């Protein structure tokens, strides 16, 4: 088991919120980098695990979940043979085996060494890791009431299991001995970083505690695991239980494709002839953008933004208060001032203040832009003789009208050039140009999948043909699949066993499946997200680390690689060859592209403000004293204090803010998207300035070598400087969003 990922593995157990799950779920290793040329350090762990065997489960379904992957490409998961009946027994057996391995390491009579302690930990926990792969599918791709019941029962047990490892005193003593020994000086830089990551994983998770404090720490973690799961399940319940049904006379303004999907959604719920607006972002967002029915917009808006806040059995407010109190108590045991300080110490930002500084530098420009956007929209309302002020359920609708008037840009027209299959081909092209990867579909059925919609590709090196990994794509929405888009992985790269592990990487989204034979058309935003998640996949596939733990992510850095990849969607090569009309095959007209580019800073008031409001509330929640906190009031007061405009809300209101309350993946970490966006904008300018532009070979090579392949084997701040020759600056981000650049002499040219 990779200790550094223990806590984040808990996030996996509930749901991989946000995206970039691959960074949490599994680790991978780096291989033949320049840093590996030092004298080899012994990695042989001898017969340390020789006497340890897996418990008999007496349950063939459990044995399947535990068994090594088999078939092609060094083995692939048995996704076609997953049976929930085996899950509990498989988890129990996997945990037992992993604990036995950890005990063997902790109780080894030999003095602690890099090999018998750190490397041994890297080599432990294989069976449980495989069970978690299936768990992730059941939790995110194929959820069911039966699974959720098992999840509820097993989450506290898993938490207890992780605590047993994190709080194993003998084990920590050995890790500490290696960390503090002279041996450190003889290790390669990636090995030193590995030792530090493992040490820090213990130290910042309670290993230094003793006696009652230690017990309390474990109790808190166990309770938090339950609360995180309850929180996620309450949100899911409100997403599934609230559906707004429309009749045929309530569809005014809605695009045909949306109406078709709504009809299908109603039909699948037994309401033939009606139209279902489900309570998810992918349904709410287009409805609010296009529906002419103001009352219905308000209904759909309220239903969506009240998820987890309905005062019923699925209300999350009490859960939030308890989560915040427990998190605060836990970090106080470790001597930290607040949760955020503890959380950010090993992030790229290092301190809450540095993260707040960034957000507060952008906030005034974002809210000032909201005021401009609202004024423009209000002018339309007034001109149409509407006797009302722009309300939150009007924002998207009038924004679309402004977009059409000002940029003459019809989202539905753009969609006709954004075919899902062509976009995938475009991503493969980009991966070929930047990473020298080639993707070939695997159609012989040799790689099992969990649903017929899931497709797989083999990834190889374009020049040498060398196998790199397998890419899974699960593109369409269906009941039981969580909303949004995300990336994850089922095996990461490492070379610990002397071979280059084949990477199993996966992208997941919730596009609405078209009728058979009809192309799926998506929005520009969705196309960007598609590229984004593919960026996570490329980050995993390009790994060259030697140790599994060095694949782990650094939260405020882990969205950088994926956000950067979004930039290739609007490069000429992609536009000219892949953005073609679904009926005529004609490339997207230059005028339309020019409009899209001109419109790219449009709506940045709304987008930046709704995001920053969530990020700031997250950070304030985790910097405040939670004694007697009323989450609803706290959210309201924090937003008031910030001067949140009335015309919009947080992107994720607290009662359904799964990023921060369904686990700890993004808690005090939602700012990380913007932190990463600063890097993204700055790195994109490196390409824009290069002779070859976004396909400049030299810059691409430096990017892949310095910022993708090394994963977490190099400190992100150092890695970035290697790529750019300096630290990232905020200016590029402000330019991207069309905001005035702070301190710039002529700063108004970017607006309008
Ligand atoms: Zn992401």
Coordinates of C-alpha atoms in Angstrom, one line a residue, residues 147-395:
X147 CA -23.5 -1.1 -3.7
X148 CA -24.3 2.0 -1.6
X149 CA -25.4 -0.3 1.2
X150 CA -22.1 -2.1 1.1
X151 CA -20.2 1.2 0.8
X152 CA -22.0 2.5 3.9
X153 CA -21.0 -0.6 5.8
X154 CA -17.4 -0.9 4.6
X155 CA -16.3 2.8 4.6
X156 CA -15.7 2.9 8.4
X157 CA -14.0 -0.4 8.2
X158 CA -11.7 0.8 5.5
X159 CA -11.0 3.9 7.5
X160 CA -10.1 1.8 10.5
X161 CA -7.8 -0.2 8.3
X162 CA -6.0 2.9 7.0
X163 CA -5.7 4.2 10.5
X164 CA -4.1 0.9 11.6
X165 CA -1.3 1.5 9.0
X166 CA -1.0 5.2 9.5
X167 CA -0.8 4.8 13.2
X168 CA 1.5 1.8 13.3
X169 CA 4.2 3.1 15.6
X170 CA 6.9 0.5 14.7
X171 CA 6.3 1.1 11.1
X172 CA 6.6 4.9 11.5
X173 CA 9.7 4.5 13.6
X174 CA 11.4 2.6 10.7
X175 CA 10.3 5.1 8.1
X176 CA 11.5 7.9 10.4
X177 CA 14.9 6.1 10.9
X178 CA 15.4 5.9 7.1
X179 CA 14.3 9.5 6.7
X180 CA 16.7 10.8 9.3
X181 CA 19.6 8.5 8.4
X182 CA 22.8 9.3 6.4
X183 CA 21.5 6.9 3.8
X184 CA 19.3 9.7 2.5
X185 CA 22.4 11.5 1.1
X186 CA 23.3 8.4 -1.0
X187 CA 19.9 8.2 -2.6
X188 CA 18.9 9.5 -6.0
X189 CA 16.7 12.7 -5.9
X190 CA 13.6 10.7 -6.8
X191 CA 14.3 8.2 -4.0
X192 CA 14.8 11.0 -1.5
X193 CA 11.5 12.5 -2.6
X194 CA 9.8 9.1 -2.2
X195 CA 11.2 8.8 1.4
X196 CA 10.0 12.3 2.2
X197 CA 6.5 11.7 0.7
X198 CA 6.2 8.5 2.7
X199 CA 7.4 10.1 5.9
X200 CA 5.2 13.1 5.4
X201 CA 2.2 10.9 4.7
X202 CA 2.7 9.5 8.2
X203 CA 3.7 12.6 10.0
X204 CA 0.8 14.8 8.7
X205 CA -1.7 12.0 9.3
X206 CA -1.3 11.3 13.0
X207 CA 1.7 9.0 13.2
X208 CA 3.5 11.3 15.6
X209 CA 0.6 11.1 18.1
X210 CA 0.5 9.0 21.2
X211 CA -2.0 7.6 23.7
X212 CA -5.4 9.2 23.9
X213 CA -4.7 11.7 21.1
X214 CA -3.8 8.8 18.8
X215 CA -7.1 7.0 19.6
X216 CA -9.1 10.1 19.2
X217 CA -7.4 10.7 15.8
X218 CA -8.5 7.3 14.6
X219 CA -12.0 7.7 15.9
X220 CA -12.3 11.0 14.1
X221 CA -11.2 9.5 10.8
X222 CA -13.6 6.7 11.1
X223 CA -16.5 9.0 11.8
X224 CA -15.4 11.3 8.9
X225 CA -15.5 8.4 6.5
X226 CA -19.1 7.8 7.3
X227 CA -20.0 11.5 7.1
X228 CA -18.3 11.9 3.7
X229 CA -20.2 8.9 2.3
X230 CA -23.5 10.1 3.8
X231 CA -22.9 13.5 2.3
X232 CA -22.3 12.1 -1.2
X233 CA -25.3 9.8 -1.0
X234 CA -27.6 12.6 0.1
X235 CA -26.6 14.7 -3.0
X236 CA -27.1 11.7 -5.2
X237 CA -30.5 11.1 -3.7
X238 CA -31.5 14.7 -4.4
X239 CA -30.2 14.4 -7.9
X240 CA -32.2 11.2 -8.5
X241 CA -35.4 12.1 -6.6
X242 CA -36.1 15.5 -8.0
X243 CA -37.1 15.5 -11.6
X244 CA -39.1 18.4 -13.3
X245 CA -41.5 17.0 -15.8
X246 CA -42.7 19.2 -18.6
X247 CA -45.5 18.9 -21.1
X248 CA -45.3 19.6 -24.8
X249 CA -46.4 23.2 -24.4
X250 CA -43.6 24.1 -22.0
X251 CA -40.6 23.5 -24.4
X252 CA -40.3 27.0 -25.9
X253 CA -36.8 27.9 -26.7
X254 CA -35.3 24.5 -26.1
X255 CA -33.1 23.1 -28.9
X256 CA -34.4 20.0 -30.6
X257 CA -31.5 17.8 -29.4
X258 CA -32.3 18.8 -25.8
X259 CA -36.0 18.1 -26.2
X260 CA -35.2 14.6 -27.6
X261 CA -33.0 13.8 -24.7
X262 CA -35.6 15.1 -22.2
X263 CA -38.2 12.9 -23.9
X264 CA -36.0 9.9 -23.6
X265 CA -35.2 10.7 -20.0
X266 CA -38.9 10.9 -19.2
X267 CA -39.6 7.7 -21.1
X268 CA -36.9 5.8 -19.1
X269 CA -38.8 6.9 -16.0
X270 CA -42.1 5.5 -17.2
X271 CA -43.5 8.9 -18.2
X272 CA -44.1 8.5 -21.9
X273 CA -45.1 11.7 -23.7
X274 CA -43.6 14.0 -21.1
X275 CA -40.1 15.7 -20.9
X276 CA -37.8 15.2 -17.9
X277 CA -35.4 17.8 -16.7
X278 CA -33.2 15.8 -14.4
X279 CA -31.5 17.4 -11.4
X280 CA -28.0 17.4 -12.8
X281 CA -25.7 20.0 -14.2
X282 CA -25.9 18.6 -17.8
X283 CA -29.6 19.0 -17.7
X284 CA -30.0 22.2 -15.7
X285 CA -27.4 24.2 -17.5
X286 CA -28.8 24.0 -21.1
X287 CA -32.4 24.3 -19.7
X288 CA -31.5 27.6 -18.0
X289 CA -29.7 28.8 -21.1
X290 CA -32.5 28.2 -23.6
X291 CA -35.9 27.9 -21.9
X292 CA -38.2 30.9 -22.6
X293 CA -40.3 30.0 -19.5
X294 CA -39.1 32.2 -16.7
X295 CA -41.1 30.5 -14.0
X296 CA -39.9 27.1 -15.0
X297 CA -36.3 28.4 -15.1
X298 CA -36.8 29.5 -11.5
X299 CA -38.2 26.0 -10.5
X300 CA -35.3 24.2 -12.2
X301 CA -32.7 26.6 -10.7
X302 CA -34.1 26.2 -7.2
X303 CA -34.3 22.5 -7.4
X304 CA -30.7 22.3 -8.5
X305 CA -29.1 24.7 -6.1
X306 CA -31.1 23.3 -3.2
X307 CA -29.6 19.9 -3.5
X308 CA -28.7 18.7 0.0
X309 CA -30.5 21.8 1.5
X310 CA -34.2 20.7 1.6
X311 CA -34.6 20.3 5.3
X312 CA -35.5 16.6 4.8
X313 CA -33.7 13.3 5.5
X314 CA -31.2 14.1 2.8
X315 CA -30.3 17.6 4.2
X316 CA -26.5 18.0 4.5
X317 CA -26.2 21.0 6.8
X318 CA -25.8 19.1 10.1
X319 CA -23.3 16.8 8.3
X320 CA -21.2 19.8 7.2
X321 CA -21.1 21.2 10.7
X322 CA -19.9 17.9 12.1
X323 CA -17.3 17.4 9.3
X324 CA -15.8 20.8 9.9
X325 CA -15.7 20.3 13.7
X326 CA -14.0 17.0 13.4
X327 CA -11.5 18.1 10.8
X328 CA -10.6 21.1 13.0
X329 CA -10.2 18.9 16.1
X330 CA -8.0 16.4 14.1
X331 CA -5.5 19.0 12.9
X332 CA -5.4 20.6 16.3
X333 CA -4.2 17.3 17.7
X334 CA -1.3 17.6 15.3
X335 CA -0.6 21.2 16.4
X336 CA -1.9 23.1 13.4
X337 CA -3.7 26.3 13.6
X338 CA -6.5 25.2 11.3
X339 CA -7.4 22.6 8.7
X340 CA -6.3 24.8 5.8
X341 CA -2.8 25.3 7.2
X342 CA -2.4 21.5 7.6
X343 CA -3.9 20.8 4.2
X344 CA -1.7 23.2 2.2
X345 CA 1.7 22.6 3.7
X346 CA 2.7 20.0 1.0
X347 CA 0.8 21.7 -1.8
X348 CA 2.5 23.9 -4.4
X349 CA 1.0 27.0 -2.8
X350 CA 2.4 25.9 0.7
X351 CA 0.1 28.2 2.8
X352 CA -3.5 29.3 2.9
X353 CA -2.4 33.0 2.6
X354 CA -0.7 32.4 -0.7
X355 CA -3.8 30.8 -2.1
X356 CA -6.1 33.5 -0.7
X357 CA -3.8 36.2 -2.1
X358 CA -4.3 34.8 -5.6
X359 CA -8.0 34.5 -5.2
X360 CA -8.4 38.0 -3.8
X361 CA -6.2 39.4 -6.5
X362 CA -8.7 38.1 -9.1
X363 CA -12.0 38.6 -7.2
X364 CA -12.5 42.4 -7.7
X365 CA -11.9 42.1 -11.5
X366 CA -14.3 39.2 -11.7
X367 CA -17.2 40.9 -9.8
X368 CA -16.6 44.1 -11.6
X369 CA -17.1 42.2 -14.8
X370 CA -20.3 40.7 -13.4
X371 CA -21.7 44.2 -12.9
X372 CA -21.0 44.9 -16.6
X373 CA -22.5 41.7 -17.7
X374 CA -25.7 42.3 -15.7
X375 CA -26.0 45.8 -17.0
X376 CA -25.9 44.5 -20.6
X377 CA -28.5 41.8 -19.8
X378 CA -30.7 44.2 -18.0
X379 CA -30.8 46.4 -21.0
X380 CA -32.2 43.5 -23.1
X381 CA -34.8 42.8 -20.4
X382 CA -35.8 46.5 -20.4
X383 CA -35.9 46.7 -24.2
X384 CA -38.1 43.7 -24.3
X385 CA -40.5 45.4 -21.8
X386 CA -39.7 42.9 -19.1
X387 CA -40.6 44.3 -15.7
X388 CA -38.1 42.5 -13.6
X389 CA -34.4 42.6 -12.5
X390 CA -32.0 39.9 -13.6
X391 CA -32.3 37.0 -11.2
X392 CA -29.9 34.0 -10.9
X393 CA -32.2 31.9 -13.1
X394 CA -32.1 34.6 -15.8
X395 CA -28.3 34.8 -16.0

